[in-house]
Coordinates of C-alpha atoms in Angstrom, one line a residue:
Chain N
M1 CA 107.3 62.6 111.8
D2 CA 107.6 65.7 109.6
R3 CA 105.8 68.5 111.3
S4 CA 104.9 70.2 108.1
L5 CA 103.0 67.1 107.2
V6 CA 101.0 67.3 110.4
T7 CA 100.2 70.9 109.7
A8 CA 99.0 69.9 106.2
A9 CA 96.9 67.1 107.6
V10 CA 95.3 69.5 110.1
L11 CA 94.7 72.1 107.5
F12 CA 93.1 69.9 104.9
G13 CA 91.1 68.1 107.6
L14 CA 89.7 71.4 108.7
L15 CA 88.9 72.4 105.2
L16 CA 87.3 69.1 104.5
A17 CA 85.1 69.4 107.5
M18 CA 84.3 73.1 107.0
P19 CA 81.0 72.6 105.0
F20 CA 79.7 70.6 108.0
L21 CA 80.9 73.0 110.6
L22 CA 79.9 76.3 108.9
P23 CA 76.1 75.7 109.1
L24 CA 76.6 75.3 112.8
I25 CA 78.1 78.8 112.9
G26 CA 75.6 79.9 110.3
S27 CA 77.7 81.8 107.9
A28 CA 77.6 81.6 104.1
Y29 CA 79.9 84.6 104.0
L30 CA 82.7 82.6 105.7
S31 CA 82.6 79.9 103.1
G32 CA 83.0 82.5 100.4
L33 CA 86.0 83.8 102.2
I34 CA 87.5 80.3 102.5
I35 CA 87.0 79.7 98.8
K36 CA 88.7 83.0 98.1
A37 CA 91.7 82.0 100.2
M38 CA 91.9 78.6 98.6
L39 CA 91.8 80.1 95.1
L40 CA 94.6 82.5 96.2
A41 CA 96.5 79.5 97.6
I42 CA 96.3 77.6 94.3
A43 CA 97.8 80.5 92.3
A44 CA 100.4 81.1 95.1
I45 CA 101.5 77.5 95.2
S46 CA 102.2 77.7 91.5
L47 CA 104.2 80.9 91.9
D48 CA 106.2 79.3 94.7
L49 CA 107.4 76.7 92.2
L50 CA 108.7 79.6 90.1
I51 CA 110.1 81.8 92.8
G52 CA 110.8 79.5 95.7
H53 CA 112.2 76.5 93.8
G54 CA 113.2 78.1 90.5
G55 CA 114.5 81.5 91.8
M56 CA 112.6 83.1 88.9
I57 CA 111.0 86.2 90.4
S58 CA 108.0 86.8 88.2
L59 CA 105.9 89.9 88.7
G60 CA 103.4 89.0 86.0
H61 CA 102.0 85.8 87.4
A62 CA 98.5 87.1 88.0
A63 CA 98.2 87.7 84.2
F64 CA 98.0 83.9 83.8
V65 CA 95.1 83.8 86.3
G66 CA 93.5 86.4 84.1
V67 CA 94.2 84.5 80.9
G68 CA 92.8 81.3 82.4
A69 CA 89.7 83.2 83.6
Y70 CA 89.1 84.8 80.2
A71 CA 89.7 81.6 78.3
T72 CA 87.1 80.0 80.4
A73 CA 84.7 82.9 80.2
I74 CA 85.0 83.3 76.4
A75 CA 84.5 79.6 75.9
L76 CA 81.4 79.7 78.2
E77 CA 80.0 82.7 76.3
N78 CA 80.4 80.6 73.1
G79 CA 78.4 77.7 74.5
V80 CA 81.2 75.4 75.7
D81 CA 80.2 74.4 79.2
D82 CA 81.6 71.0 79.9
I83 CA 84.2 71.4 82.6
F84 CA 86.7 69.0 81.1
L85 CA 86.6 70.7 77.8
L86 CA 86.9 74.1 79.6
L87 CA 89.9 72.8 81.5
L88 CA 91.5 71.6 78.3
I89 CA 90.9 75.0 76.7
T90 CA 92.3 76.9 79.7
L91 CA 95.4 74.7 79.9
A92 CA 96.0 75.1 76.2
V93 CA 95.6 78.9 76.1
T94 CA 97.6 79.6 79.3
G95 CA 100.2 77.1 78.2
L96 CA 100.6 78.7 74.8
T97 CA 100.7 82.2 76.3
A98 CA 103.4 81.1 78.8
L99 CA 105.4 79.4 76.0
V100 CA 105.7 82.6 74.1
S101 CA 106.2 85.0 77.0
G102 CA 108.4 82.5 78.9
G103 CA 110.5 81.7 75.9
L104 CA 111.3 85.4 75.5
A105 CA 111.6 86.3 79.2
L106 CA 113.9 83.3 80.0
R107 CA 116.5 84.6 77.6
T108 CA 117.3 86.7 80.6
S109 CA 117.4 86.1 84.4
G110 CA 117.4 88.1 87.6
L111 CA 116.1 91.6 87.5
Y112 CA 115.7 91.6 83.8
F113 CA 113.4 88.6 84.1
L114 CA 111.4 90.4 86.8
M115 CA 110.9 93.5 84.6
I116 CA 110.1 91.5 81.5
T117 CA 107.4 89.4 83.2
L118 CA 106.0 92.6 84.7
A119 CA 105.9 94.1 81.2
F120 CA 104.3 91.1 79.6
G121 CA 101.8 90.9 82.4
Q122 CA 100.9 94.5 81.8
M123 CA 100.6 93.7 78.1
I124 CA 98.2 90.9 78.8
Y125 CA 96.2 93.2 81.1
F126 CA 95.8 95.8 78.4
T127 CA 94.9 93.1 75.9
L128 CA 92.1 91.9 78.2
T129 CA 90.8 95.5 78.6
S130 CA 90.6 95.9 74.9
L131 CA 88.4 92.8 74.4
A132 CA 85.4 95.0 73.7
A133 CA 83.2 92.1 72.7
Y134 CA 83.7 90.5 76.2
G135 CA 83.2 93.5 78.4
G136 CA 86.4 95.5 77.9
D137 CA 87.4 97.5 81.0
D138 CA 84.2 96.7 82.9
G139 CA 84.5 92.9 82.7
L140 CA 81.8 90.4 81.9
T141 CA 79.1 88.8 84.0
L142 CA 78.5 85.2 83.0
W143 CA 75.0 83.7 82.8
S144 CA 76.0 80.1 82.3
L145 CA 78.7 78.2 84.2
A146 CA 80.6 75.0 83.8
T147 CA 78.7 71.7 84.1
V148 CA 80.0 68.2 84.7
F149 CA 78.4 65.5 82.6
G150 CA 75.5 68.0 82.0
S151 CA 74.9 68.5 85.7
N152 CA 75.3 71.8 87.6
V153 CA 76.5 70.4 90.9
L154 CA 79.8 72.2 90.6
Q155 CA 78.2 75.6 90.2
S156 CA 77.5 76.5 93.8
G157 CA 77.4 75.2 97.4
N158 CA 79.3 72.2 98.5
G159 CA 79.9 71.0 94.9
L160 CA 81.8 74.1 94.1
Y161 CA 83.5 74.1 97.5
Y162 CA 84.9 70.6 97.1
L163 CA 85.9 71.3 93.5
V164 CA 88.1 74.1 94.8
L165 CA 89.3 72.1 97.7
G166 CA 90.1 69.1 95.5
T167 CA 92.0 71.3 93.1
L168 CA 93.9 72.9 96.0
F169 CA 94.9 69.5 97.3
A170 CA 95.9 68.2 93.8
T171 CA 98.0 71.4 93.3
W172 CA 99.6 71.1 96.7
W173 CA 100.4 67.5 96.3
G174 CA 101.4 67.8 92.6
V175 CA 103.8 70.7 93.2
Y176 CA 105.3 68.9 96.2
R177 CA 105.9 65.8 94.1
I178 CA 107.5 67.9 91.4
S179 CA 109.7 69.7 93.8
R180 CA 110.9 66.4 95.3
S181 CA 111.6 64.9 91.9
R182 CA 114.8 65.0 89.9
F183 CA 113.2 67.9 88.0
G184 CA 112.7 69.9 91.2
R185 CA 116.3 69.2 92.3
V186 CA 117.7 70.5 89.1
L187 CA 115.5 73.5 89.3
R188 CA 116.9 74.4 92.8
A189 CA 120.4 73.6 91.7
A190 CA 119.9 76.1 88.8
R191 CA 118.4 78.6 91.3
D192 CA 121.5 78.4 93.5
N193 CA 124.1 78.2 90.9
P194 CA 123.0 78.2 87.2
E195 CA 126.5 77.9 85.8
R196 CA 127.2 74.8 87.8
A197 CA 123.9 73.2 86.8
E198 CA 124.7 74.1 83.2
V199 CA 128.2 72.6 83.4
M200 CA 126.8 69.4 84.8
G201 CA 124.9 69.0 81.6
Y202 CA 121.4 70.2 82.5
P203 CA 119.8 72.6 80.0
V204 CA 118.9 75.2 82.6
V205 CA 116.7 77.3 80.3
R206 CA 114.6 74.3 79.3
F207 CA 114.0 73.2 82.9
R208 CA 113.0 76.7 83.8
L209 CA 110.7 77.0 80.8
I210 CA 108.9 73.8 81.8
A211 CA 108.5 75.1 85.4
Y212 CA 107.2 78.4 84.0
L213 CA 104.7 76.5 81.8
I214 CA 103.5 74.3 84.7
A215 CA 103.1 77.4 87.0
A216 CA 101.2 79.3 84.4
M217 CA 98.9 76.4 83.7
I218 CA 98.1 76.0 87.4
A219 CA 97.4 79.7 87.6
G220 CA 95.2 79.4 84.6
V221 CA 93.2 76.7 86.4
S222 CA 92.8 78.9 89.4
G223 CA 91.4 81.5 86.9
L224 CA 88.9 78.9 85.7
L225 CA 87.7 78.2 89.2
L226 CA 87.6 81.9 89.9
V227 CA 85.1 82.4 87.1
Q228 CA 83.0 79.5 88.4
H229 CA 83.0 81.0 91.9
A230 CA 82.5 84.7 91.0
E231 CA 80.4 84.3 87.9
F232 CA 82.3 87.3 86.7
V233 CA 85.6 88.2 85.0
S234 CA 87.4 91.5 84.7
P235 CA 90.8 92.5 83.6
A236 CA 91.5 93.6 87.2
L237 CA 92.4 89.9 87.8
A238 CA 95.5 90.4 85.7
T239 CA 96.9 93.7 87.2
W240 CA 100.5 93.6 88.5
Q241 CA 99.3 94.5 91.9
R242 CA 97.7 91.1 92.0
S243 CA 101.0 89.6 91.1
G244 CA 102.5 91.5 93.9
D245 CA 99.9 90.2 96.3
L246 CA 100.8 86.6 95.2
I247 CA 104.5 87.3 96.0
V248 CA 103.5 88.7 99.4
V249 CA 101.5 85.5 100.1
I250 CA 104.4 83.1 99.3
V251 CA 107.0 85.2 101.1
L252 CA 104.8 85.5 104.2
G253 CA 104.2 81.8 104.1
G254 CA 107.8 80.9 103.6
L255 CA 109.4 80.2 100.2
A256 CA 109.8 76.7 99.0
T257 CA 108.1 75.2 102.0
R258 CA 105.5 72.5 101.9
N259 CA 102.5 74.5 103.3
G260 CA 103.8 78.1 103.0
A261 CA 101.6 79.2 100.1
I262 CA 98.5 77.9 101.8
L263 CA 99.2 79.4 105.2
G264 CA 100.2 82.7 103.6
A265 CA 97.0 82.8 101.5
F266 CA 94.8 82.2 104.6
F267 CA 96.9 84.7 106.6
I268 CA 96.5 87.4 104.0
V269 CA 92.8 86.9 103.5
I270 CA 92.3 87.0 107.3
V271 CA 94.4 90.1 107.8
E272 CA 92.5 91.8 105.0
E273 CA 89.2 91.0 106.6
V274 CA 90.3 91.9 110.1
L275 CA 92.1 95.1 109.3
G276 CA 89.4 96.0 106.8
S277 CA 86.7 95.6 109.4
F278 CA 88.5 98.1 111.8
I279 CA 89.2 100.8 109.3
H280 CA 88.4 101.3 105.7
E281 CA 91.9 102.5 104.9
W282 CA 93.5 99.3 106.0
R283 CA 96.2 99.6 103.4
L284 CA 97.7 102.4 105.4
I285 CA 98.6 99.7 107.9
Y286 CA 99.2 96.9 105.5
G287 CA 101.8 98.7 103.5
P288 CA 104.1 99.7 106.3
L289 CA 103.6 96.2 107.8
L290 CA 105.1 94.7 104.7
V291 CA 108.1 97.0 104.9
L292 CA 108.6 96.2 108.5
M293 CA 108.3 92.5 107.8
V294 CA 111.0 92.7 105.2
L295 CA 113.3 94.8 107.3
F296 CA 113.0 92.9 110.6
A297 CA 111.3 89.4 110.2
K298 CA 112.4 86.9 107.6
G299 CA 111.4 83.3 106.9
G300 CA 107.6 83.5 106.9
I301 CA 104.8 81.9 108.9
S302 CA 105.6 78.3 108.2
H303 CA 109.0 78.9 109.9
L304 CA 107.2 79.9 113.0
L305 CA 105.4 76.5 112.9
T306 CA 108.6 74.5 112.5
P307 CA 111.1 74.2 115.3
K308 CA 114.3 76.2 115.0
G309 CA 117.1 74.5 113.2
A310 CA 114.8 72.1 111.4
K311 CA 114.8 73.4 107.9
G312 CA 112.3 72.9 105.2
Y313 CA 113.3 71.2 102.0
A314 CA 114.3 74.6 100.6
S315 CA 118.0 74.0 100.6
Chain Z
M1 CA 95.5 111.4 57.7
S2 CA 96.6 115.0 57.3
T3 CA 100.2 116.1 57.9
T4 CA 99.0 118.5 60.6
L5 CA 97.5 115.7 62.7
F6 CA 100.6 113.6 62.1
L7 CA 102.8 116.5 63.3
I8 CA 100.7 117.0 66.4
L9 CA 100.9 113.3 67.2
C10 CA 104.7 113.4 66.8
L11 CA 104.9 116.3 69.2
N12 CA 102.7 114.6 71.7
G13 CA 104.8 111.5 71.3
L14 CA 108.0 113.5 71.9
Q15 CA 106.4 115.1 75.0
Y16 CA 105.3 111.7 76.4
G17 CA 108.8 110.4 75.6
M18 CA 110.4 113.2 77.6
L19 CA 108.2 112.4 80.6
L20 CA 109.2 108.8 80.3
F21 CA 112.8 109.8 80.1
L22 CA 112.6 111.8 83.4
I23 CA 111.2 108.7 85.1
A24 CA 113.4 106.2 83.5
A25 CA 116.6 108.2 84.1
G26 CA 116.3 107.9 87.8
L27 CA 115.2 104.3 87.6
T28 CA 118.0 103.2 85.4
L29 CA 120.7 105.0 87.5
V30 CA 119.5 103.5 90.7
F31 CA 119.3 100.2 89.0
G32 CA 122.7 100.4 87.3
V33 CA 124.6 101.8 90.2
M34 CA 123.1 100.0 93.1
G35 CA 121.5 96.9 91.5
F36 CA 118.4 97.9 93.3
I37 CA 114.9 97.4 92.0
N38 CA 112.8 100.3 93.1
L39 CA 109.1 99.6 92.3
A40 CA 108.2 102.7 94.4
H41 CA 109.8 104.9 91.7
G42 CA 106.4 105.3 90.0
V43 CA 104.8 106.3 93.2
Q44 CA 107.3 109.1 93.5
Y45 CA 106.1 110.4 90.2
M46 CA 102.6 110.4 91.7
V47 CA 103.8 112.2 94.8
G48 CA 105.3 114.9 92.6
A49 CA 102.0 115.5 90.9
Y50 CA 100.1 115.7 94.2
L51 CA 102.8 118.0 95.7
A52 CA 102.4 120.3 92.7
F53 CA 98.6 120.3 93.3
A54 CA 99.0 121.0 97.0
Y55 CA 101.5 123.8 96.6
V56 CA 99.5 125.5 93.8
Q57 CA 96.5 125.5 96.2
L58 CA 98.7 126.8 99.0
T59 CA 100.8 129.4 97.2
G60 CA 98.8 130.2 94.1
S61 CA 101.9 130.3 92.0
F62 CA 102.9 127.5 89.7
M63 CA 106.6 128.3 89.5
L64 CA 106.8 128.5 93.3
A65 CA 104.9 125.2 93.5
V66 CA 107.5 123.6 91.1
I67 CA 110.4 124.6 93.2
L68 CA 108.7 123.6 96.5
S69 CA 107.6 120.3 95.0
L70 CA 111.2 119.5 93.8
V71 CA 112.6 120.2 97.2
T72 CA 110.0 118.1 99.0
A73 CA 110.4 115.3 96.5
L74 CA 114.1 115.3 97.1
I75 CA 113.7 115.3 100.9
L76 CA 111.2 112.5 100.7
G77 CA 113.5 110.5 98.5
L78 CA 116.4 111.0 100.9
L79 CA 114.2 110.0 103.9
L80 CA 113.1 106.8 102.1
E81 CA 116.7 106.0 101.3
Y82 CA 117.9 106.6 104.8
F83 CA 115.1 104.7 106.6
I84 CA 114.3 101.9 104.2
F85 CA 116.2 101.5 101.0
R86 CA 119.7 101.7 102.5
H87 CA 119.0 98.5 104.4
L88 CA 117.9 96.7 101.3
Y89 CA 120.8 97.2 98.9
N90 CA 122.5 94.0 100.0
R91 CA 119.3 92.0 100.3
D92 CA 118.0 89.7 97.6
H93 CA 115.7 91.1 94.9
L94 CA 112.6 89.6 96.4
D95 CA 113.0 91.7 99.6
Q96 CA 113.4 94.8 97.5
V97 CA 110.3 94.0 95.6
L98 CA 108.2 93.4 98.7
A99 CA 109.4 96.5 100.6
T100 CA 108.9 98.8 97.7
F101 CA 105.5 97.2 97.0
G102 CA 104.6 98.0 100.6
I103 CA 105.6 101.6 100.0
I104 CA 103.4 101.8 96.9
I105 CA 100.4 100.4 98.7
F106 CA 100.9 102.9 101.5
L107 CA 101.5 106.0 99.4
N108 CA 98.6 105.2 97.0
E109 CA 96.2 104.8 99.9
L110 CA 97.6 107.9 101.6
A111 CA 97.0 110.0 98.5
K112 CA 93.4 108.6 98.4
V113 CA 92.9 109.5 102.1
I114 CA 94.3 113.0 101.8
F115 CA 93.1 114.1 98.4
G116 CA 90.2 111.7 97.8
P117 CA 89.8 109.1 95.1
A118 CA 88.6 111.5 92.4
T119 CA 90.9 112.8 89.7
L120 CA 92.3 116.3 90.2
S121 CA 93.9 118.7 87.8
I122 CA 95.7 122.0 87.9
A123 CA 95.9 124.6 85.2
P124 CA 99.2 125.4 83.5
P125 CA 100.7 128.7 84.6
E126 CA 99.3 131.8 83.0
F127 CA 102.4 132.7 81.0
L128 CA 102.6 129.2 79.5
S129 CA 98.9 128.7 78.9
G130 CA 98.6 129.9 75.3
S131 CA 99.5 128.1 72.1
I132 CA 101.7 129.0 69.3
Q133 CA 101.3 128.9 65.6
L134 CA 103.7 126.4 64.0
T135 CA 102.4 126.3 60.5
E136 CA 99.4 127.9 58.9
T137 CA 97.1 125.2 60.2
L138 CA 98.9 123.9 63.2
R139 CA 98.8 125.4 66.7
Y140 CA 100.4 123.6 69.6
P141 CA 100.1 124.4 73.4
I142 CA 103.1 126.3 74.7
Y143 CA 103.1 124.3 77.9
R144 CA 103.6 121.1 76.1
F145 CA 106.5 122.7 74.2
V146 CA 108.1 123.7 77.5
T147 CA 107.9 120.2 78.9
I148 CA 109.7 118.9 75.8
I149 CA 112.4 121.6 76.4
A150 CA 112.6 120.8 80.1
G151 CA 113.2 117.2 79.3
L152 CA 115.9 118.0 76.8
V153 CA 117.6 120.3 79.3
V154 CA 117.5 117.6 82.0
A155 CA 118.9 115.1 79.6
L156 CA 121.7 117.4 78.6
G157 CA 122.5 118.2 82.2
L158 CA 122.6 114.5 83.1
Y159 CA 124.8 113.7 80.2
L160 CA 127.3 116.5 81.0
T161 CA 127.3 115.6 84.7
I162 CA 127.9 111.9 84.1
S163 CA 130.4 112.4 81.4
F164 CA 132.5 115.2 82.7
T165 CA 132.3 115.7 86.5
R166 CA 133.9 113.9 89.4
I167 CA 130.5 112.7 90.8
G168 CA 129.6 111.5 87.3
M169 CA 132.9 109.5 87.1
L170 CA 132.1 108.0 90.5
I171 CA 128.6 107.0 89.3
R172 CA 130.1 105.3 86.2
A173 CA 132.7 103.6 88.3
G174 CA 130.1 102.6 90.9
A175 CA 128.0 101.0 88.2
T176 CA 130.9 98.9 87.1
S177 CA 132.0 97.8 90.6
A178 CA 130.7 99.5 93.7
E179 CA 133.0 97.4 95.9
M180 CA 136.1 98.6 94.1
V181 CA 135.0 102.2 94.3
S182 CA 134.4 101.8 98.0
A183 CA 137.8 100.1 98.5
L184 CA 139.4 103.1 96.9
G185 CA 138.2 105.3 99.7
V186 CA 135.0 106.8 98.2
N187 CA 132.1 107.1 100.5
I188 CA 129.8 104.8 98.5
Q189 CA 127.0 105.2 101.0
R190 CA 126.9 108.9 100.3
L191 CA 127.2 108.4 96.5
F192 CA 124.2 106.0 96.6
M193 CA 122.2 108.5 98.6
I194 CA 122.9 111.3 96.1
V195 CA 122.0 109.1 93.2
F196 CA 118.8 108.0 94.9
G197 CA 117.9 111.5 95.9
V198 CA 118.4 112.8 92.3
G199 CA 116.4 109.9 90.9
A200 CA 113.5 110.6 93.3
M201 CA 113.6 114.3 92.4
L202 CA 113.6 113.6 88.7
A203 CA 110.5 111.3 89.1
G204 CA 108.9 114.0 91.2
F205 CA 109.7 116.6 88.5
A206 CA 108.1 114.4 85.9
G207 CA 105.0 114.3 88.1
V208 CA 105.0 118.0 88.5
I209 CA 105.2 118.8 84.8
A210 CA 102.7 116.1 84.1
A211 CA 100.2 117.5 86.5
P212 CA 98.7 120.1 84.2
I213 CA 98.5 117.6 81.3
F214 CA 97.3 114.4 82.8
A215 CA 94.7 113.6 85.5
I216 CA 96.2 113.5 89.0
E217 CA 94.9 110.4 90.7
P218 CA 96.0 107.7 93.2
G219 CA 97.8 104.9 91.4
M220 CA 98.8 107.2 88.4
G221 CA 102.4 106.1 88.9
D222 CA 101.8 102.4 88.7
N223 CA 101.2 102.1 85.0
I224 CA 103.9 104.6 83.9
L225 CA 106.4 102.7 86.1
I226 CA 106.0 99.7 83.9
V227 CA 106.4 101.7 80.7
A228 CA 109.5 103.1 82.3
F229 CA 110.8 99.5 82.8
V230 CA 110.1 98.9 79.1
V231 CA 112.1 102.0 78.4
I232 CA 115.2 100.9 80.4
I233 CA 115.1 97.4 79.1
T234 CA 114.9 98.7 75.5
G235 CA 117.6 101.3 76.1
G236 CA 119.9 99.1 78.1
I237 CA 120.0 99.0 81.9
G238 CA 122.2 101.7 83.6
S239 CA 122.5 103.7 80.4
I240 CA 121.3 107.3 80.4
G241 CA 121.8 107.6 76.7
G242 CA 119.9 104.4 76.1
A243 CA 117.1 105.6 78.3
F244 CA 116.9 108.8 76.4
F245 CA 116.5 107.3 72.9
A246 CA 114.4 104.4 74.1
A247 CA 112.0 106.9 75.9
L248 CA 111.6 108.9 72.7
L249 CA 111.1 105.7 70.7
V250 CA 108.5 104.3 73.1
G251 CA 106.8 107.6 73.5
L252 CA 106.4 108.0 69.7
I253 CA 105.4 104.5 69.0
D254 CA 102.8 104.4 71.7
T255 CA 101.3 107.8 70.8
L256 CA 101.3 107.1 67.1
G257 CA 100.1 103.5 67.5
R258 CA 97.1 104.5 69.6
S259 CA 95.9 106.9 67.0
L260 CA 96.9 105.2 63.8
A261 CA 96.8 101.4 64.4
T262 CA 93.1 101.1 63.6
E263 CA 93.4 103.2 60.5
I264 CA 96.4 101.4 59.2
L265 CA 94.8 98.0 59.8
S266 CA 91.6 99.0 58.1
T267 CA 93.5 99.5 54.9
I268 CA 94.5 95.8 55.0
F269 CA 91.5 94.2 56.7
N270 CA 87.9 95.0 56.8
P271 CA 87.0 97.9 59.1
S272 CA 85.1 96.0 61.7
F273 CA 87.9 93.6 62.2
A274 CA 90.4 96.5 62.3
N275 CA 88.2 98.3 64.9
Q276 CA 88.3 95.2 67.1
I277 CA 92.0 94.4 67.1
G278 CA 93.3 97.9 66.4
P279 CA 93.2 99.1 70.0
A280 CA 94.5 95.8 71.4
L281 CA 97.4 95.9 69.0
A282 CA 98.1 99.6 69.7
S283 CA 98.5 98.9 73.5
M284 CA 100.8 95.9 72.7
L285 CA 103.2 97.8 70.4
I286 CA 105.7 98.9 73.0
Y287 CA 105.9 95.5 74.5
I288 CA 106.4 93.9 71.1
L289 CA 109.2 96.4 70.6
M290 CA 110.7 95.4 73.9
A291 CA 110.4 91.7 72.9
A292 CA 112.1 92.3 69.6
I293 CA 114.9 94.2 71.3
L294 CA 115.3 91.3 73.7
V295 CA 115.6 88.8 70.8
F296 CA 118.0 90.8 68.7
R297 CA 119.9 93.0 71.2
P298 CA 119.5 91.5 74.6
K299 CA 121.6 94.2 76.2
G300 CA 119.4 97.0 74.9
L301 CA 119.9 99.6 72.2
L302 CA 122.8 101.5 73.9
P303 CA 124.1 99.3 76.7
A304 CA 126.0 101.0 79.4
K305 CA 129.7 100.2 79.3
G306 CA 131.0 97.8 81.9
V307 CA 127.7 96.8 83.3
S308 CA 127.5 93.1 83.2

C-alpha cells in the first residue's frame, strides 16, 4: 500500500481525535496552534497546485488569502452572516481578482511570472491598506461572525475546529483528485515542457489559468476561515513575506507530493513555536536554516518519510 | 494646484526615480546576465542605509561614511556571492527564491537586533544641507539635487562602461549566452562575481543616499524591491537603458499620483468618493502601468538586445 496514504490516514486520524485528546493535556493554546497550522496547510496545498504541479512560481499567493479574508469581513460588516453566502461571495471575489491578475500574469512565464505575481500581490496589499472604511493599515476587528442556518456553532470550540479540519480534508482530497485527473497531467506536462504540451493540442495558458483560479479560490476560503478563527483581519495577511512563507512550507514539505503541504505547515508552525520559545530573535536562526536547506538538503520532509527510490507522483 | 508645487513634485519624482534606478540597475544586470532572481537585493539597500548610519556615528563625517559604506557593501556582496549565490546559478528559480528569502529574513532581523526596531535617521552633510532658490517662489533642498545628479552620473557611467569597455562587452555577451562566452575562454565565474558585486554596491549606494531622506528601519528594502521589479519589467529585463527610463517614469507617476490622484478625481466625482478611492488608486498606478506595458509591449519599453 502507498505509504503516503498511511501517513495521511495517521495525520487526519490524529487531527480528528485532537479535540478529545487536548482536554486531557489541558491546553486551549495548543488547539489554536493546530488550527493555525491547518489554515496554513489549506493555503499551502493550493499553492502546491500552482508551483508543484503547474510550475508557476507565484510570489503573490498570500494576497488571495487577504482578498478572501477581506471579502468575508466586509460582507460580515454589512450584515451578511450566512456561511454559505459568505463562501459564495469569497469565491466570487477571489475568483474575479485571480481572473484579472492571472490573465495578465500568464501572458508570461518563469521569472517574469514570479515578479508580476509579486507586484500584483503588493498592489492588492496596498489596496487593502487604503480601505479606510474597513480599518486601513490597522485592520478590522469583527463583532459578528459567520453562522450556519442561523446557529453560531461554527464560531468557536469544536465547531470551528471541525469546520477547519473538514475544509483541510476537502482541499487535500480535492487537489489530489485534480492532480490525478487528465487536467493535472496536462498541467504537469506543461510544467515540464510547455512547447510539447502546446504542440499536442493543449491550450497551455487556459489550463494554467484554470489552475490559477482554483488555487486562488482555495486560498480565499482559507482567508474566510482565518477571519472566523481570528475575528480580525489586517492587510498584513497579504504581504509578500506571507507568500514567501507559503513557498517555504511547500518546499519543506516536498513539492507535488500528497501530504507535503500539510507536513510542511505543521513543521513550520512547530519550528516557529520551538525556536521562538528559546529566543525572541528566532529569525536569526530560521533565515540561515533556509539557506542551508536549499544548499544542502533537497526534497522536503515527505521524502524523508518515503523510502528511497519510491517517488511521489511528481514526475 | 500651483506650478511651484507641481515643479517640486516633479523634482521629488525624479529623485525617487534615480533611487529606483540605482536599485533596479543592479537587479536587472544580475538578472539579465545570470538569470538569477535575487530577492535579497532590496535588503542590500537597507544594509547600505544602516552602514551609512553606523559609519556616520563612528567617524562623524558623511563623506567618509559614504566611502566606507560603499566598500563594505561591495565586500558583503562579494561574500554573499562567494558563499551562497554562486552555488545557486544553476539551480531552479524556486531554490533561488528560497535562499534569498532566507537571507532577507536573517538580515532584517539582524538589523532589528543591532539597531533596534525604531526608525533612525541621519542628517545630510553640512555643506549639502541648505536649499537653493530655483524660481522666485521655489526653494529646493540641495541634498535632493545632489542625489538626482549622483543618479545621473551613475547612469552615464554604467552606459559608457557597458557600451564601450571590454568588461561591458563581456556583460552584453554574457546576457545573450553565458555558455558561449565561457566556451570562448572567458572566466565567466569572475565576470558574474564582478557584476554581482557592482550590483550590490549600487543597491548599497542607493541606501546610503536615501538614508538622510527616508527613515532607516528594518524591512525598508522589502517594499522598494518590489517597485524595482516593476521598474525592470516595465523597462525590459537586462536593459540598463530601459531600467533608467522606467525608473524615472515610475518615480514620477508614483510621486505625482500620490499627491494629485484625489484632487483629479474630485473634479469628476464628488469629493467624499474621491477621498475614498484616491489613495487606493494612487498606490495602484505603477502596477497598472506595468500591466499596460505587459499587454502592449510584453518585452518592456526598451528591451535588451539578444535576451530571449
